Amino acid sequence: MTDADRFLRACRREPVDVTPIWLMRQAGRYMAEYRALRARHSLLDVIRTPELACEITLQPINAFNLDAAILFADILPILIGMGLNLEFVEGEGPVITNPISSPADVDALIVPPIEENLPFTLEAIRLVRRELDGKIPLIGFSGAPFTLASYAIEGGGSKNHIKVKRFMHSQPDAWDRLMDKLAQTVGDYLVAQVKAGAQVLQVFDTWAGVLSPCDYREKALPYVQRVIERAKSTGVPVIYFGADLNGLLPLVRETGADVIGVDWRIEIDHAWDQLGPNVAVQGNLDPTLLFAPWDQLQRNVDNVLARTTGRPGHIFNLGHGVLPETPVDHIRRLVDYVHERSDNSGGS
Amino acid sequence: MTDADRFLRACRREPVDVTPIWLMRQAGRYMAEYRALRARHSLLDVIRTPELACEITLQPINAFNLDAAILFADILPILIGMGLNLEFVEGEGPVITNPISSPADVDALIVPPIEENLPFTLEAIRLVRRELDGKIPLIGFSGAPFTLASYAIEGGGSKNHIKVKRFMHSQPDAWDRLMDKLAQTVGDYLVAQVKAGAQVLQVFDTWAGVLSPCDYREKALPYVQRVIERAKSTGVPVIYFGADLNGLLPLVRETGADVIGVDWRIEIDHAWDQLGPNVAVQGNLDPTLLFAPWDQLQRNVDNVLARTTGRPGHIFNLGHGVLPETPVDHIRRLVDYVHERSDNSGGS
């Protein structure tokens, strides 16, 4: 087994030499190299320039012994080609200036050919694959339909998600048409990413945790299933992640994903018991533990590893993305420590 | 059995005629009467004026057939007497202008006699009890130690709770001293509320759901247990509520509370199974369903009632507080519908 196989083998619940690790938002503001590049280019510029997206994707790969790269991109630009005006306001996050508020708005949405909508991301994947040269696999990703619908209707982030839920409950037919268009577009996008070279796909359902089980089951899950089924038809492993899903795990099990990402608000074995033995599990260190003294951090890593010992298919990750102020040195130590601590080879 | 007994009987898991219902934040901005009063008085003024706090407490009681009143107050003013400067900035929420950032700040905190710290709240309880005249019981409440510590260290609300977690992990002794002072003060407060007339107590652990199981168990739970033990020593039932605790339910079970409040992100019977049969359960309708058409709302109420049928000790509530923009008419219909739908008397 080479290092290159470790992550893909874990996705398939095959034996590995040591536990693979990658980190959500492993490319980002906590790295000086990233901040230097972003000082000269806006977020949308970086995403739309394959050479820059490639450079940022590789920054953490060059700095740490990570077992997978994840394409530097964002879940929201896919909405631009569908007809929504997206802006990233520094310090405020994404804003959609023409949010969806009526069934007519849904009907006006376009399902664009993905090669016209996001050609730069597909090109960035090709560049990254060339640079990685088989060293470690590349993860492609997309937002899930509900999460994209939430941004599209709320017009940005939201605290209580009243608008998207009101639309969902009061316009059930338009909701289905909206989710249908999003599922089609997301499915096309994921398939195109694999064609361009992505070796694993992650579906981010960032906001699904605001839903009740009843709403998740009826209004979001069928579209997740459809997207994941299409993604899996390419033959690559598919990861599904959302925060705050710990009350929904019996339903998350039904997404069909090969790997489920679990947040830090639950013991990972308790989550895995609810997900069943037929999935791999990714997670689940609290990202804020990277701000703690090393001995505290270490103790919590040991806890995650102890609770996954003997269960094939564990991929070490944080329970959510790396926070912008995270100390770089702790990222480095974390990655090396996970490899060292999980090494059961007994070799020298 | 009179209507007055229904809520207290459910807290003790005794048979009831119909399912009792009250709503977190049942007094608040969604009511025109509340907005009219608040147009003339600031939040802190209302809380510090027993006659006004009493008037607001009774507004929803006069408007709807609720089975309990909850004192109109806030969890944060308790921090003022401990030495923290609290301001409510309209539209922004609470701000603490001298947050805790060092062990010395912890040592400077006062554990004040509660009758000097919050005399207005105790007087408001006496007024409300007189006005209610035994019609329905009155709930008193406090924030839990971790949630208060989070506000005290973050200086207000927070997205990622980095400061409070960093303090907790890097200053373990000062953390214990802080939590000790908070547990003492909160315990005094709850006991004093019962002496003033509160018939049930609710402990709000609003932010506990940001903690990993390990941190919750070691850094928050022991202080919750201590507070709840003191509260229960008065003989009244104690409710424990926090949002996003669905991954922590096996630990929440150990709080010692008589009733556990459950948010809407889990099926209520799935939560109850994890909490065990020896507690009553309060919840758990998604507050945003009050914005949905009535038939959608009704269907979700039916779901909660069906999943709690045959389990003594269900108290109907939302999974979180009533949202400010909620339509009043749906609150009225919800309260009456829960009573009507759960009426198993078979009478006319």
XYZ file of C-alpha atoms in Angstrom:
696
model
C 0.000 0.000 0.000
C 1.302 3.474 -0.851
C 0.278 6.676 0.933
C -1.799 7.442 -2.147
C -4.109 4.498 -1.470
C -4.782 5.132 2.202
C -7.656 7.582 1.883
C -9.439 5.767 -0.948
C -9.096 2.437 0.856
C -10.647 3.908 4.017
C -13.559 5.288 1.942
C -14.194 1.686 0.862
C -13.720 0.327 4.429
C -10.641 -1.661 3.415
C -7.708 -2.156 5.831
C -5.180 0.711 5.976
C -1.656 1.085 7.399
C -2.520 4.217 9.398
C -5.680 6.326 9.708
C -5.896 8.804 6.814
C -6.485 12.458 7.634
C -7.581 15.533 5.740
C -9.283 18.657 7.081
C -12.338 20.511 5.850
C -11.159 24.018 4.823
C -7.545 22.817 4.959
C -6.802 25.526 2.408
C -7.742 28.845 3.945
C -7.164 31.967 5.923
C -5.172 30.346 8.753
C -2.241 29.949 6.301
C 0.021 32.938 5.582
C 0.439 31.739 1.963
C -3.329 31.904 1.502
C -3.651 35.363 3.055
C -0.827 36.660 0.855
C -2.555 35.441 -2.289
C -6.008 36.654 -1.202
C -4.588 40.118 -0.455
C -4.196 40.472 -4.224
C -7.288 38.593 -5.487
C -10.952 38.464 -4.481
C -12.551 35.130 -3.562
C -14.536 34.972 -6.807
C -11.418 35.855 -8.819
C -9.487 33.017 -7.202
C -12.286 30.542 -7.843
C -12.572 31.678 -11.464
C -8.833 31.486 -12.182
C -7.775 27.821 -12.428
C -4.082 28.571 -11.767
C -4.897 30.405 -8.529
C -7.447 27.798 -7.362
C -4.819 25.147 -8.056
C -2.134 27.042 -6.144
C -4.358 27.418 -3.063
C -5.463 23.782 -3.235
C -1.812 22.726 -3.034
C -0.720 25.098 -0.233
C -1.711 22.756 2.641
C -0.513 19.709 0.669
C 2.952 21.227 0.450
C 2.910 22.189 4.129
C 1.462 19.090 5.837
C 1.383 15.305 5.384
C -2.281 15.237 4.410
C -3.806 12.155 2.792
C -6.110 13.981 0.388
C -6.371 17.307 -1.379
C -9.711 19.066 -1.734
C -10.275 21.438 -4.596
C -10.337 25.086 -3.565
C -13.757 26.328 -4.645
C -17.051 27.366 -3.057
C -20.502 25.805 -3.061
C -22.299 28.961 -4.253
C -20.884 29.981 -7.679
C -22.978 27.201 -9.238
C -25.979 29.472 -8.611
C -24.615 32.260 -10.836
C -25.127 30.302 -14.052
C -28.622 29.407 -12.856
C -29.505 33.107 -12.877
C -28.714 34.359 -9.372
C -26.441 37.343 -8.655
C -23.855 36.294 -6.089
C -21.481 38.630 -4.278
C -19.020 37.906 -1.492
C -19.012 40.883 0.853
C -15.750 40.889 2.825
C -16.491 40.213 6.501
C -20.188 39.567 5.833
C -20.221 36.448 3.698
C -22.199 35.653 0.567
C -25.101 37.803 -0.603
C -27.574 36.965 -3.361
C -29.054 40.227 -4.592
C -32.015 38.651 -6.451
C -33.151 35.855 -4.109
C -35.971 33.488 -4.999
C -39.276 34.566 -3.477
C -41.992 33.173 -5.759
C -42.824 30.169 -7.941
C -42.171 32.385 -10.985
C -38.606 32.945 -9.731
C -38.161 29.183 -9.598
C -39.460 28.757 -13.123
C -37.039 31.431 -14.360
C -34.032 29.479 -13.041
C -31.803 27.941 -15.679
C -30.243 24.469 -15.610
C -27.099 25.413 -17.520
C -24.622 23.068 -19.227
C -22.040 22.649 -16.465
C -19.096 23.154 -18.826
C -20.452 26.650 -19.525
C -21.357 27.381 -15.906
C -18.185 26.314 -14.093
C -15.458 25.688 -16.720
C -12.803 27.236 -14.435
C -13.446 24.697 -11.659
C -13.207 21.765 -14.053
C -9.957 23.214 -15.424
C -8.627 23.695 -11.868
C -9.284 20.001 -11.207
C -7.221 19.058 -14.266
C -4.354 21.320 -13.138
C -4.371 19.975 -9.566
C -4.389 16.361 -10.734
C -1.378 17.065 -12.924
C 0.492 18.727 -10.039
C -0.409 16.006 -7.521
C 0.901 13.396 -9.953
C -0.724 10.480 -8.145
C 0.775 11.394 -4.756
C -2.600 11.688 -2.981
C -6.176 11.727 -4.274
C -8.200 14.849 -5.072
C -11.674 15.454 -3.609
C -14.229 17.395 -5.633
C -17.399 18.740 -4.010
C -20.732 20.488 -4.289
C -23.370 21.909 -1.990
C -26.453 19.722 -1.532
C -29.768 20.891 -2.993
C -31.355 21.981 0.327
C -28.318 24.016 1.340
C -28.204 25.753 -2.050
C -31.971 26.379 -1.891
C -31.536 27.944 1.532
C -28.956 30.438 0.240
C -31.039 31.094 -2.888
C -34.210 31.900 -0.893
C -32.701 33.558 2.192
C -30.382 35.641 -0.010
C -27.361 34.647 2.095
C -26.672 33.037 5.440
C -29.535 32.935 7.943
C -30.112 32.461 11.651
C -33.581 30.946 11.719
C -34.157 30.003 8.064
C -37.730 31.283 8.182
C -37.919 32.245 4.501
C -36.719 28.943 3.102
C -38.941 26.932 5.436
C -41.977 29.114 4.741
C -41.422 28.676 0.996
C -40.984 24.918 1.452
C -44.203 24.599 3.464
C -46.413 27.052 1.602
C -45.264 26.405 -2.005
C -44.770 22.637 -2.072
C -44.971 22.331 -5.880
C -42.564 25.196 -6.549
C -40.279 23.739 -3.861
C -40.158 20.437 -5.708
C -39.431 22.197 -9.002
C -36.646 24.209 -7.337
C -35.077 21.137 -5.741
C -35.438 19.254 -9.006
C -33.463 21.941 -10.869
C -30.834 22.065 -8.142
C -30.485 18.276 -8.014
C -30.068 18.168 -11.798
C -27.429 20.918 -11.786
C -25.543 19.504 -8.790
C -25.617 16.008 -10.279
C -24.210 17.319 -13.588
C -21.525 19.212 -11.677
C -20.388 16.203 -9.652
C -20.239 13.935 -12.694
C -18.271 16.590 -14.610
C -15.795 16.891 -11.733
C -15.082 13.163 -11.894
C -14.631 13.371 -15.662
C -12.150 16.209 -15.072
C -10.225 14.093 -12.561
C -11.815 14.221 -9.094
C -11.267 10.855 -7.359
C -13.697 11.329 -4.446
C -16.745 13.601 -4.120
C -18.050 15.336 -1.009
C -21.602 16.688 -0.797
C -21.848 19.535 1.740
C -25.303 19.884 3.297
C -24.250 22.733 5.554
C -27.758 23.810 6.531
C -29.682 20.520 6.552
C -29.326 20.427 10.344
C -31.916 23.188 10.693
C -34.627 20.814 9.475
C -36.929 18.636 11.543
C -36.754 14.904 10.727
C -40.124 15.144 8.960
C -39.015 18.024 6.715
C -35.607 16.486 6.095
C -37.177 13.195 5.052
C -39.787 14.719 2.734
C -38.225 17.929 1.452
C -34.449 17.382 1.350
C -33.455 13.703 1.538
C -34.997 12.555 -1.792
C -32.868 15.125 -3.626
C -29.727 14.189 -1.688
C -30.371 10.566 -2.632
C -30.749 11.492 -6.290
C -27.539 13.544 -6.321
C -25.567 10.852 -4.503
C -26.883 8.126 -6.782
C -25.661 10.057 -9.817
C -22.319 10.795 -8.159
C -21.838 7.129 -7.302
C -22.628 6.094 -10.869
C -19.177 7.450 -11.778
C -17.600 4.813 -9.548
C -15.876 7.178 -7.079
C -16.640 7.168 -3.316
C -19.084 9.825 -2.109
C -18.914 11.603 1.269
C -21.956 13.372 2.782
C -21.408 16.003 5.452
C -23.651 18.365 7.368
C -23.353 19.955 10.806
C -26.023 19.525 13.493
C -27.346 16.308 11.983
C -26.998 14.250 15.162
C -30.746 13.973 15.673
C -31.191 12.935 12.030
C -28.605 10.128 11.806
C -31.167 7.360 11.124
C -32.198 9.380 8.042
C -28.654 10.380 7.066
C -27.988 6.656 6.813
C -30.480 6.594 3.923
C -28.578 9.120 1.772
C -26.651 6.302 0.117
C -23.263 7.965 0.735
C -20.208 5.712 1.144
C -18.800 7.953 3.877
C -20.677 10.094 6.418
C -18.999 13.145 7.941
C -19.909 13.572 11.613
C -19.624 16.822 13.576
C -17.965 17.070 17.029
C -21.153 17.260 19.090
C -21.442 13.492 19.451
C -19.035 10.650 20.303
C -18.004 9.214 16.937
C -18.818 5.608 17.910
C -22.273 6.658 19.123
C -22.869 8.248 15.707
C -21.440 5.233 13.859
C -23.731 2.877 15.790
C -26.702 4.858 14.470
C -25.321 4.954 10.912
C -24.662 1.233 10.805
C -21.537 -0.739 9.826
C -22.013 -0.355 6.069
C -20.635 3.180 5.853
C -17.240 4.723 6.483
C -17.182 7.629 8.941
C -15.225 10.864 8.742
C -14.528 13.096 11.738
C -14.839 14.381 14.360
C -12.482 16.605 16.390
C -13.892 19.941 17.626
C -12.120 22.573 15.433
C -11.705 24.848 18.466
C -9.488 22.212 20.127
C -6.743 23.432 17.779
C -6.641 26.539 20.008
C -6.105 24.427 23.158
C -2.741 23.446 24.684
C -1.231 20.446 22.912
C -1.897 17.959 25.732
C -5.625 18.757 25.643
C -5.711 18.441 21.876
C -3.789 15.167 22.016
C -6.149 13.685 24.598
C -9.127 14.446 22.366
C -7.433 12.961 19.297
C -6.767 9.820 21.350
C -10.462 9.707 22.239
C -11.531 9.796 18.564
C -8.962 7.148 17.595
C -9.855 4.892 20.537
C -13.539 5.025 19.663
C -12.887 4.038 16.036
C -10.330 1.291 16.673
C -11.377 -1.948 15.055
C -13.900 -0.264 12.773
C -12.637 -0.242 9.179
C -13.394 2.978 7.334
C -12.442 5.758 9.704
C -11.113 8.941 8.094
C -9.793 11.477 10.590
C -11.117 15.005 10.113
C -12.452 17.900 12.134
C -16.145 18.037 12.997
C -16.360 21.211 10.862
C -13.963 23.413 8.873
C -10.604 24.765 10.090
C -11.275 28.162 11.697
C -9.495 31.210 10.228
C -7.423 31.992 13.354
C -6.172 28.411 13.881
C -2.451 28.121 14.796
C -0.621 26.514 11.852
C 1.727 24.600 14.122
C -1.162 22.670 15.662
C -2.383 21.614 12.232
C 1.048 20.182 11.462
C 1.292 18.359 14.792
C -2.268 17.049 14.484
C -1.677 15.519 11.060
C 1.576 13.838 12.101
C 0.179 12.687 15.452
C -2.845 10.984 13.862
C -0.545 9.000 11.583
C 1.875 8.113 14.355
C -0.779 7.203 16.928
C -2.822 5.037 14.564
C 0.184 3.130 13.195
C -0.476 -0.487 14.046
C 2.180 -1.903 11.739
C 4.518 -2.556 14.665
C 7.352 -1.818 12.237
C 10.284 0.496 12.933
C -58.013 17.313 38.178
C -58.213 21.037 37.422
C -56.424 22.792 34.582
C -54.028 24.081 37.235
C -52.730 20.585 37.948
C -52.131 19.450 34.372
C -48.640 20.868 33.852
C -47.288 19.894 37.292
C -48.714 16.385 36.965
C -47.005 15.948 33.582
C -43.690 17.124 35.100
C -44.084 14.242 37.596
C -45.142 11.792 34.848
C -48.611 11.363 36.347
C -51.704 10.842 34.142
C -53.284 14.005 32.712
C -56.627 14.807 31.049
C -55.000 16.462 28.035
C -51.388 17.241 27.096
C -50.290 20.477 28.762
C -48.707 23.154 26.578
C -46.645 26.276 27.143
C -44.169 27.937 24.784
C -40.638 29.151 25.351
C -40.675 32.958 24.802
C -44.469 32.892 24.929
C -44.241 36.506 26.147
C -42.473 38.494 23.475
C -42.237 40.571 20.382
C -44.785 38.621 18.309
C -47.545 40.111 20.543
C -48.792 43.654 19.851
C -49.301 44.185 23.604
C -45.630 43.424 24.197
C -44.407 45.688 21.411
C -46.589 48.530 22.726
C -45.090 48.245 26.199
C -41.523 47.846 24.925
C -41.908 50.957 22.764
C -41.935 52.903 26.037
C -39.458 50.863 28.155
C -36.054 49.264 27.510
C -35.557 45.546 28.105
C -33.508 46.121 31.260
C -36.098 48.612 32.565
C -38.878 46.075 32.090
C -36.895 43.354 33.844
C -36.057 45.699 36.722
C -39.624 46.932 37.213
C -41.697 44.154 38.842
C -45.046 45.617 37.721
C -43.918 45.678 34.069
C -42.324 42.208 34.205
C -45.577 40.930 35.742
C -47.700 42.616 33.078
C -45.669 41.055 30.243
C -45.665 37.641 31.921
C -49.463 37.714 31.927
C -49.982 38.969 28.349
C -49.910 35.499 26.731
C -51.815 33.995 29.669
C -54.673 36.411 29.051
C -54.581 35.760 25.311
C -54.218 31.957 25.075
C -55.230 28.820 27.007
C -51.676 28.076 28.153
C -51.033 25.612 30.963
C -48.149 27.483 32.579
C -46.813 30.994 32.882
C -43.080 31.690 32.698
C -41.673 34.728 34.404
C -40.605 37.481 32.006
C -36.912 37.985 32.718
C -33.569 37.269 31.044
C -30.747 34.897 31.887
C -28.020 37.595 31.829
C -28.850 40.258 34.461
C -27.581 37.859 37.139
C -24.077 38.687 35.828
C -24.437 42.397 36.662
C -24.303 41.848 40.427
C -21.319 39.558 39.907
C -19.394 42.519 38.490
C -20.011 42.431 34.728
C -21.350 45.387 32.733
C -24.286 44.216 30.650
C -25.978 46.211 27.913
C -28.719 45.182 25.511
C -28.003 46.824 22.169
C -31.234 47.003 20.170
C -30.967 44.739 17.129
C -27.589 43.370 18.229
C -28.314 41.491 21.423
C -26.475 41.474 24.735
C -23.001 42.962 25.110
C -20.705 42.606 28.127
C -18.260 45.497 28.026
C -15.782 44.013 30.547
C -15.672 40.317 29.593
C -13.612 37.792 31.534
C -10.244 37.163 29.927
C -7.917 36.067 32.748
C -7.871 34.083 36.006
C -7.656 37.429 37.839
C -10.962 38.456 36.247
C -12.497 35.263 37.605
C -11.174 35.930 41.083
C -12.603 39.447 40.990
C -16.109 38.105 40.367
C -18.536 38.497 43.264
C -21.047 35.910 44.510
C -23.634 38.417 45.675
C -26.582 37.797 48.018
C -29.340 37.092 45.509
C -31.868 39.358 47.263
C -29.492 42.267 46.587
C -28.632 41.169 43.041
C -32.092 40.443 41.617
C -34.714 41.760 44.099
C -36.928 42.980 41.230
C -37.238 39.468 39.745
C -38.180 37.953 43.092
C -40.776 40.703 43.573
C -42.108 40.101 40.044
C -42.609 36.429 40.956
C -44.686 37.445 44.003
C -46.815 39.786 41.887
C -47.415 37.201 39.161
C -48.381 34.513 41.688
C -50.928 36.899 43.217
C -52.396 37.713 39.797
C -52.488 34.091 38.625
C -54.361 33.181 41.808
C -53.762 29.447 41.424
C -55.160 29.333 37.898
C -51.972 27.881 36.369
C -48.457 27.374 37.749
C -45.555 29.806 37.356
C -42.157 28.735 35.991
C -39.012 30.479 37.226
C -35.703 30.059 35.404
C -32.000 30.719 35.164
C -29.207 30.260 32.671
C -26.944 27.258 33.313
C -23.325 27.884 34.383
C -21.717 27.034 31.013
C -24.087 29.269 29.080
C -23.472 32.179 31.470
C -19.701 31.562 31.316
C -19.874 31.668 27.526
C -21.523 35.111 27.545
C -19.135 36.319 30.270
C -16.016 35.295 28.316
C -17.167 35.933 24.734
C -18.622 39.302 25.772
C -21.934 38.492 24.067
C -23.281 35.936 21.622
C -20.748 34.022 19.536
C -20.564 31.955 16.387
C -17.697 29.587 17.136
C -17.197 30.058 20.898
C -13.425 30.092 20.482
C -12.726 32.342 23.487
C -14.750 30.381 26.010
C -13.354 27.046 24.825
C -9.780 28.340 24.770
C -10.216 29.614 28.340
C -11.753 26.298 29.416
C -8.896 24.277 27.901
C -5.952 26.514 28.753
C -7.012 27.722 32.224
C -8.587 24.630 33.788
C -8.255 25.841 37.400
C -9.650 29.292 36.711
C -12.423 27.624 34.698
C -13.399 25.532 37.692
C -13.380 28.597 39.956
C -15.539 30.491 37.448
C -18.019 27.639 37.133
C -18.040 27.224 40.892
C -19.005 30.878 41.398
C -21.650 30.660 38.678
C -23.107 27.420 40.073
C -23.297 28.963 43.544
C -24.997 32.126 42.264
C -27.402 30.255 39.974
C -28.269 27.803 42.755
C -29.019 30.681 45.148
C -31.132 32.337 42.478
C -33.242 29.245 41.762
C -33.857 28.548 45.454
C -34.837 32.195 46.010
C -37.278 32.025 43.095
C -39.053 29.075 44.680
C -39.194 30.907 48.022
C -40.763 33.858 46.187
C -43.381 31.573 44.631
C -42.029 29.822 41.510
C -43.651 26.361 41.226
C -41.387 24.889 38.534
C -37.829 25.840 37.506
C -36.271 25.720 34.061
C -32.505 25.765 33.548
C -31.602 27.145 30.108
C -28.301 25.808 28.753
C -28.619 27.677 25.480
C -25.003 27.200 24.380
C -24.137 23.773 25.806
C -24.751 22.288 22.361
C -21.484 23.771 21.084
C -19.522 21.398 23.327
C -18.093 17.999 22.458
C -19.296 15.134 24.692
C -15.903 15.077 26.426
C -15.976 18.796 27.261
C -19.642 18.711 28.226
C -19.046 15.805 30.598
C -15.972 17.292 32.262
C -16.429 21.055 32.030
C -20.179 21.727 32.110
C -22.215 18.749 33.350
C -20.875 18.629 36.955
C -22.040 22.225 37.475
C -25.428 21.566 35.875
C -25.825 18.611 38.227
C -24.967 20.766 41.223
C -27.411 23.501 40.224
C -30.204 21.022 39.517
C -29.603 19.176 42.787
C -30.006 22.435 44.716
C -33.067 23.392 42.685
C -34.667 20.008 43.316
C -34.002 20.303 47.053
C -36.825 22.864 47.123
C -39.268 20.152 46.067
C -40.343 21.704 42.741
C -39.861 19.968 39.356
C -36.845 21.074 37.346
C -36.691 21.302 33.528
C -33.371 21.346 31.632
C -33.289 22.725 28.098
C -30.578 23.355 25.553
C -30.604 23.446 21.752
C -28.366 21.213 19.625
C -27.941 18.626 22.375
C -29.078 15.675 20.276
C -25.617 14.116 20.178
C -25.286 14.545 23.951
C -28.548 12.967 25.100
C -26.868 10.080 26.995
C -25.095 12.771 29.075
C -28.121 15.068 29.339
C -29.838 12.135 31.010
C -27.306 12.501 33.853
C -28.232 16.115 34.672
C -30.805 14.906 37.206
C -33.574 17.080 35.752
C -37.176 15.870 36.082
C -38.029 17.126 32.597
C -35.770 17.426 29.542
C -36.591 19.956 26.826
C -35.822 18.595 23.351
C -35.262 20.708 20.233
C -36.979 20.036 16.864
C -34.006 18.438 15.121
C -34.878 14.924 16.305
C -38.047 12.830 16.519
C -39.241 13.242 20.103
C -39.592 9.486 20.724
C -36.066 8.882 19.405
C -34.805 11.453 21.934
C -36.955 10.002 24.726
C -35.571 6.506 24.061
C -32.068 7.875 24.670
C -33.144 9.790 27.781
C -34.860 6.790 29.340
C -38.349 6.399 30.818
C -37.540 8.100 34.127
C -37.810 11.657 32.823
C -40.629 13.737 31.423
C -39.988 15.301 28.000
C -40.912 18.760 26.754
C -41.083 19.702 23.090
C -40.582 19.697 20.210
C -42.318 21.502 17.311
C -40.061 23.491 14.927
C -40.845 27.175 15.755
C -40.759 28.055 12.048
C -43.757 25.756 11.448
C -45.879 28.547 12.940
C -45.203 30.384 9.642
C -46.535 27.444 7.587
C -50.119 26.969 6.361
C -52.326 25.506 9.100
C -52.602 22.039 7.551
C -48.804 21.672 7.543
C -48.584 22.875 11.129
C -51.390 20.532 12.186
C -49.723 17.534 10.562
C -46.515 18.213 12.493
C -48.388 18.641 15.791
C -50.066 15.295 15.121
C -46.625 13.758 14.598
C -45.355 14.992 17.987
C -48.521 13.827 19.768
C -48.517 10.430 18.042
C -44.905 9.821 19.019
C -45.604 10.599 22.694
C -48.880 8.700 23.027
C -48.730 6.231 25.878
C -45.683 7.876 27.447
C -46.651 9.698 30.647
C -44.865 13.012 31.095
C -45.113 14.753 27.741
C -45.346 18.555 27.858
C -46.010 20.153 24.490
C -43.691 23.014 23.602
C -41.697 24.337 20.684
C -38.185 23.019 20.077
C -36.918 26.567 20.758
C -38.417 29.984 21.536
C -41.306 31.647 19.677
C -39.782 33.768 16.877
C -40.495 37.530 16.885
C -42.441 37.562 13.590
C -44.715 34.604 14.471
C -48.413 35.064 13.513
C -50.446 35.383 16.731
C -53.390 33.511 15.275
C -51.300 30.359 14.819
C -50.201 30.462 18.462
C -53.856 30.529 19.521
C -54.833 27.690 17.188
C -51.806 25.633 18.211
C -52.601 25.843 21.925
C -56.256 24.923 21.451
C -55.474 22.183 18.942
C -52.979 20.445 21.247
C -55.633 20.311 23.993
C -58.378 19.138 21.658
C -56.267 16.557 19.838
C -54.815 15.006 23.000
C -58.159 14.787 24.810
C -58.628 11.113 25.546
C -61.467 11.628 28.024
C -64.044 10.496 25.476
C -66.421 13.043 27.049
C -68.610 15.466 25.137
